PDB file of C-alpha atoms in Angstrom:
ATOM      1  CA  UNK A   1     100.548 126.538 112.766  1.00 44.00           C
ATOM      2  CA  UNK A   2     101.042 126.942 109.033  1.00 54.00           C
ATOM      3  CA  UNK A   3     100.762 130.137 107.055  1.00 58.00           C
ATOM      4  CA  UNK A   4      99.615 130.767 103.543  1.00 65.00           C
ATOM      5  CA  UNK A   5     101.767 133.637 102.214  1.00 62.00           C
ATOM      6  CA  UNK A   6      99.004 134.505  99.764  1.00 64.00           C
ATOM      7  CA  UNK A   7      96.725 135.270 102.728  1.00 67.00           C
ATOM      8  CA  UNK A   8      96.528 139.106 103.133  1.00 63.00           C
ATOM      9  CA  UNK A   9      96.953 138.576 106.921  1.00 66.00           C
ATOM     10  CA  UNK A  10     100.289 136.756 106.485  1.00 65.00           C
ATOM     11  CA  UNK A  11     102.684 138.543 108.857  1.00 70.00           C
ATOM     12  CA  UNK A  12     105.611 138.961 106.480  1.00 81.00           C
ATOM     13  CA  UNK A  13     106.114 139.620 102.792  1.00 87.00           C
ATOM     14  CA  UNK A  14     109.585 140.034 101.307  1.00 93.00           C
ATOM     15  CA  UNK A  15     110.437 141.644  97.993  1.00 96.00           C
ATOM     16  CA  UNK A  16     113.807 141.835  96.262  1.00 97.00           C
ATOM     17  CA  UNK A  17     114.229 144.978  94.171  1.00 97.00           C
ATOM     18  CA  UNK A  18     117.228 145.416  91.913  1.00 98.00           C
ATOM     19  CA  UNK A  19     117.676 148.528  89.743  1.00 97.00           C
ATOM     20  CA  UNK A  20     120.798 147.810  87.696  1.00 97.00           C
ATOM     21  CA  UNK A  21     123.089 150.584  86.563  1.00 97.00           C
ATOM     22  CA  UNK A  22     125.389 148.476  84.375  1.00 97.00           C
ATOM     23  CA  UNK A  23     128.356 150.289  82.809  1.00 96.00           C
ATOM     24  CA  UNK A  24     127.574 153.130  85.250  1.00 95.00           C
ATOM     25  CA  UNK A  25     124.415 153.991  83.321  1.00 95.00           C
ATOM     26  CA  UNK A  26     120.899 154.207  84.695  1.00 93.00           C
ATOM     27  CA  UNK A  27     119.539 154.102  81.159  1.00 94.00           C
ATOM     28  CA  UNK A  28     120.323 151.775  78.287  1.00 96.00           C
ATOM     29  CA  UNK A  29     119.782 148.657  80.421  1.00 98.00           C
ATOM     30  CA  UNK A  30     117.589 145.771  79.291  1.00 98.00           C
ATOM     31  CA  UNK A  31     116.116 143.262  81.678  1.00 98.00           C
ATOM     32  CA  UNK A  32     114.023 140.089  81.372  1.00 98.00           C
ATOM     33  CA  UNK A  33     112.785 137.037  83.187  1.00 98.00           C
ATOM     34  CA  UNK A  34     114.208 133.629  82.330  1.00 98.00           C
ATOM     35  CA  UNK A  35     115.723 130.499  83.785  1.00 97.00           C
ATOM     36  CA  UNK A  36     119.043 128.712  83.863  1.00 97.00           C
ATOM     37  CA  UNK A  37     119.227 124.952  84.572  1.00 94.00           C
ATOM     38  CA  UNK A  38     115.650 125.094  85.789  1.00 92.00           C
ATOM     39  CA  UNK A  39     116.246 127.999  88.213  1.00 93.00           C
ATOM     40  CA  UNK A  40     114.118 131.122  87.636  1.00 96.00           C
ATOM     41  CA  UNK A  41     116.234 134.253  87.368  1.00 98.00           C
ATOM     42  CA  UNK A  42     116.192 137.922  86.529  1.00 98.00           C
ATOM     43  CA  UNK A  43     118.634 139.012  83.822  1.00 98.00           C
ATOM     44  CA  UNK A  44     119.907 142.417  82.813  1.00 98.00           C
ATOM     45  CA  UNK A  45     122.401 143.594  80.190  1.00 98.00           C
ATOM     46  CA  UNK A  46     124.067 146.758  79.055  1.00 98.00           C
ATOM     47  CA  UNK A  47     126.586 146.358  76.235  1.00 96.00           C
ATOM     48  CA  UNK A  48     129.233 143.868  77.413  1.00 96.00           C
ATOM     49  CA  UNK A  49     128.155 143.470  81.056  1.00 98.00           C
ATOM     50  CA  UNK A  50     125.315 141.258  82.245  1.00 98.00           C
ATOM     51  CA  UNK A  51     123.891 140.284  85.591  1.00 98.00           C
ATOM     52  CA  UNK A  52     121.704 137.531  86.960  1.00 98.00           C
ATOM     53  CA  UNK A  53     119.655 137.545  90.175  1.00 98.00           C
ATOM     54  CA  UNK A  54     118.435 134.238  91.554  1.00 97.00           C
ATOM     55  CA  UNK A  55     116.929 132.902  94.727  1.00 96.00           C
ATOM     56  CA  UNK A  56     117.032 129.426  96.222  1.00 94.00           C
ATOM     57  CA  UNK A  57     113.489 129.922  97.501  1.00 95.00           C
ATOM     58  CA  UNK A  58     110.601 130.163  95.072  1.00 94.00           C
ATOM     59  CA  UNK A  59     109.669 133.470  93.452  1.00 96.00           C
ATOM     60  CA  UNK A  60     105.930 133.963  94.094  1.00 96.00           C
ATOM     61  CA  UNK A  61     105.710 136.844  91.632  1.00 97.00           C
ATOM     62  CA  UNK A  62     108.243 138.515  89.326  1.00 98.00           C
ATOM     63  CA  UNK A  63     108.285 141.653  87.219  1.00 98.00           C
ATOM     64  CA  UNK A  64     110.752 143.719  85.163  1.00 98.00           C
ATOM     65  CA  UNK A  65     109.597 147.283  84.555  1.00 98.00           C
ATOM     66  CA  UNK A  66     110.714 150.817  83.856  1.00 98.00           C
ATOM     67  CA  UNK A  67     111.615 152.992  86.857  1.00 97.00           C
ATOM     68  CA  UNK A  68     108.877 155.476  87.797  1.00 95.00           C
ATOM     69  CA  UNK A  69     106.373 154.118  85.268  1.00 96.00           C
ATOM     70  CA  UNK A  70     106.035 150.359  85.670  1.00 97.00           C
ATOM     71  CA  UNK A  71     108.571 149.270  88.258  1.00 96.00           C
ATOM     72  CA  UNK A  72     107.894 146.946  91.236  1.00 96.00           C
ATOM     73  CA  UNK A  73     108.519 149.657  93.834  1.00 95.00           C
ATOM     74  CA  UNK A  74     105.764 151.818  92.376  1.00 96.00           C
ATOM     75  CA  UNK A  75     103.448 148.807  92.058  1.00 97.00           C
ATOM     76  CA  UNK A  76     103.986 147.756  95.689  1.00 95.00           C
ATOM     77  CA  UNK A  77     103.551 151.348  96.899  1.00 95.00           C
ATOM     78  CA  UNK A  78     100.251 151.674  95.036  1.00 95.00           C
ATOM     79  CA  UNK A  79      98.834 148.164  95.608  1.00 93.00           C
ATOM     80  CA  UNK A  80     100.694 146.657  98.562  1.00 90.00           C
ATOM     81  CA  UNK A  81     101.745 143.772  96.299  1.00 91.00           C
ATOM     82  CA  UNK A  82     103.029 142.993  92.806  1.00 95.00           C
ATOM     83  CA  UNK A  83      99.993 143.254  90.583  1.00 96.00           C
ATOM     84  CA  UNK A  84     101.913 144.211  87.463  1.00 95.00           C
ATOM     85  CA  UNK A  85     103.941 141.342  86.057  1.00 95.00           C
ATOM     86  CA  UNK A  86     106.035 142.276  83.078  1.00 98.00           C
ATOM     87  CA  UNK A  87     108.439 139.820  81.428  1.00 98.00           C
ATOM     88  CA  UNK A  88     110.881 142.403  80.114  1.00 98.00           C
ATOM     89  CA  UNK A  89     111.899 146.039  79.859  1.00 98.00           C
ATOM     90  CA  UNK A  90     114.192 146.963  76.970  1.00 98.00           C
ATOM     91  CA  UNK A  91     116.755 149.798  76.729  1.00 97.00           C
ATOM     92  CA  UNK A  92     115.875 152.025  79.669  1.00 98.00           C
ATOM     93  CA  UNK A  93     116.149 152.699  83.392  1.00 98.00           C
ATOM     94  CA  UNK A  94     114.806 149.359  84.623  1.00 98.00           C
ATOM     95  CA  UNK A  95     114.006 147.588  87.879  1.00 98.00           C
ATOM     96  CA  UNK A  96     113.637 143.906  88.606  1.00 98.00           C
ATOM     97  CA  UNK A  97     111.271 142.991  91.465  1.00 98.00           C
ATOM     98  CA  UNK A  98     110.355 139.637  92.900  1.00 98.00           C
ATOM     99  CA  UNK A  99     108.342 138.428  95.865  1.00 97.00           C
ATOM    100  CA  UNK A 100     110.270 135.724  97.720  1.00 96.00           C
ATOM    101  CA  UNK A 101     108.509 132.738  99.295  1.00 93.00           C
ATOM    102  CA  UNK A 102     109.484 133.240 102.959  1.00 90.00           C
ATOM    103  CA  UNK A 103     107.819 130.045 104.166  1.00 87.00           C
ATOM    104  CA  UNK A 104     111.278 128.493 103.576  1.00 79.00           C
ATOM    105  CA  UNK A 105     113.341 128.721 106.759  1.00 80.00           C
ATOM    106  CA  UNK A 106     116.466 129.829 104.924  1.00 86.00           C
ATOM    107  CA  UNK A 107     117.277 130.917 101.387  1.00 90.00           C
ATOM    108  CA  UNK A 108     120.094 132.378  99.356  1.00 92.00           C
ATOM    109  CA  UNK A 109     119.661 135.425  97.153  1.00 94.00           C
ATOM    110  CA  UNK A 110     122.429 135.607  94.583  1.00 95.00           C
ATOM    111  CA  UNK A 111     123.367 138.488  92.311  1.00 96.00           C
ATOM    112  CA  UNK A 112     126.206 137.823  89.914  1.00 96.00           C
ATOM    113  CA  UNK A 113     127.884 139.385  86.932  1.00 97.00           C
ATOM    114  CA  UNK A 114     129.481 138.207  83.688  1.00 98.00           C
ATOM    115  CA  UNK A 115     130.270 139.242  80.163  1.00 98.00           C
ATOM    116  CA  UNK A 116     127.129 137.412  78.952  1.00 98.00           C
ATOM    117  CA  UNK A 117     123.882 136.635  80.721  1.00 98.00           C
ATOM    118  CA  UNK A 118     124.767 132.907  80.569  1.00 98.00           C
ATOM    119  CA  UNK A 119     128.061 133.542  82.379  1.00 98.00           C
ATOM    120  CA  UNK A 120     126.234 135.611  85.053  1.00 98.00           C
ATOM    121  CA  UNK A 121     123.601 132.873  85.347  1.00 98.00           C
ATOM    122  CA  UNK A 122     126.251 130.199  85.829  1.00 96.00           C
ATOM    123  CA  UNK A 123     127.779 132.189  88.706  1.00 95.00           C
ATOM    124  CA  UNK A 124     124.384 132.757  90.345  1.00 95.00           C
ATOM    125  CA  UNK A 125     123.460 129.088  89.979  1.00 95.00           C
ATOM    126  CA  UNK A 126     126.807 128.040  91.549  1.00 94.00           C
ATOM    127  CA  UNK A 127     126.160 130.383  94.476  1.00 91.00           C
ATOM    128  CA  UNK A 128     122.720 128.834  94.981  1.00 92.00           C
ATOM    129  CA  UNK A 129     124.189 125.316  94.855  1.00 91.00           C
ATOM    130  CA  UNK A 130     127.091 126.152  97.225  1.00 88.00           C
ATOM    131  CA  UNK A 131     124.868 127.966  99.757  1.00 81.00           C
ATOM    132  CA  UNK A 132     125.366 130.900 102.058  1.00 75.00           C
ATOM    133  CA  UNK A 133     128.185 129.509 104.216  1.00 78.00           C
ATOM    134  CA  UNK A 134     130.436 129.058 101.156  1.00 72.00           C
ATOM    135  CA  UNK A 135     129.702 132.575  99.900  1.00 64.00           C
ATOM    136  CA  UNK A 136     130.391 134.020 103.333  1.00 67.00           C
ATOM    137  CA  UNK A 137     133.794 132.302 103.528  1.00 68.00           C
ATOM    138  CA  UNK A 138     134.775 133.919 100.206  1.00 60.00           C
ATOM    139  CA  UNK A 139     134.212 137.473 101.417  1.00 56.00           C
TER     140      UNK A 139
END
């Protein structure tokens, strides 16, 4: 039996929600959607610290919004899915939300940090390439 995750009767939907507080600040964070080496990622930055969130499985939907006004948690709570899809949220208390394609048997969700978004993206990409077993060994 095969499932179509877009079918409302699909038994499982999985969302990743990341509300960065870079530099120990809830505010003053900027986030956006982008890609690195062909891999779709979420990015966030606050002054000299950046992060990247990536997934080895496909993102079905992605959004970056402002907490309490346009964030994914509020959207999912109101609609049961991500209906709002924003590409960026600048200088505020932000949240990155993505729906993960769970038709893949296994996947790696990587969150990494760097001084620039490219450095963070490189770390996330390396984690995706190396897989879960390698990351687990490094704990």
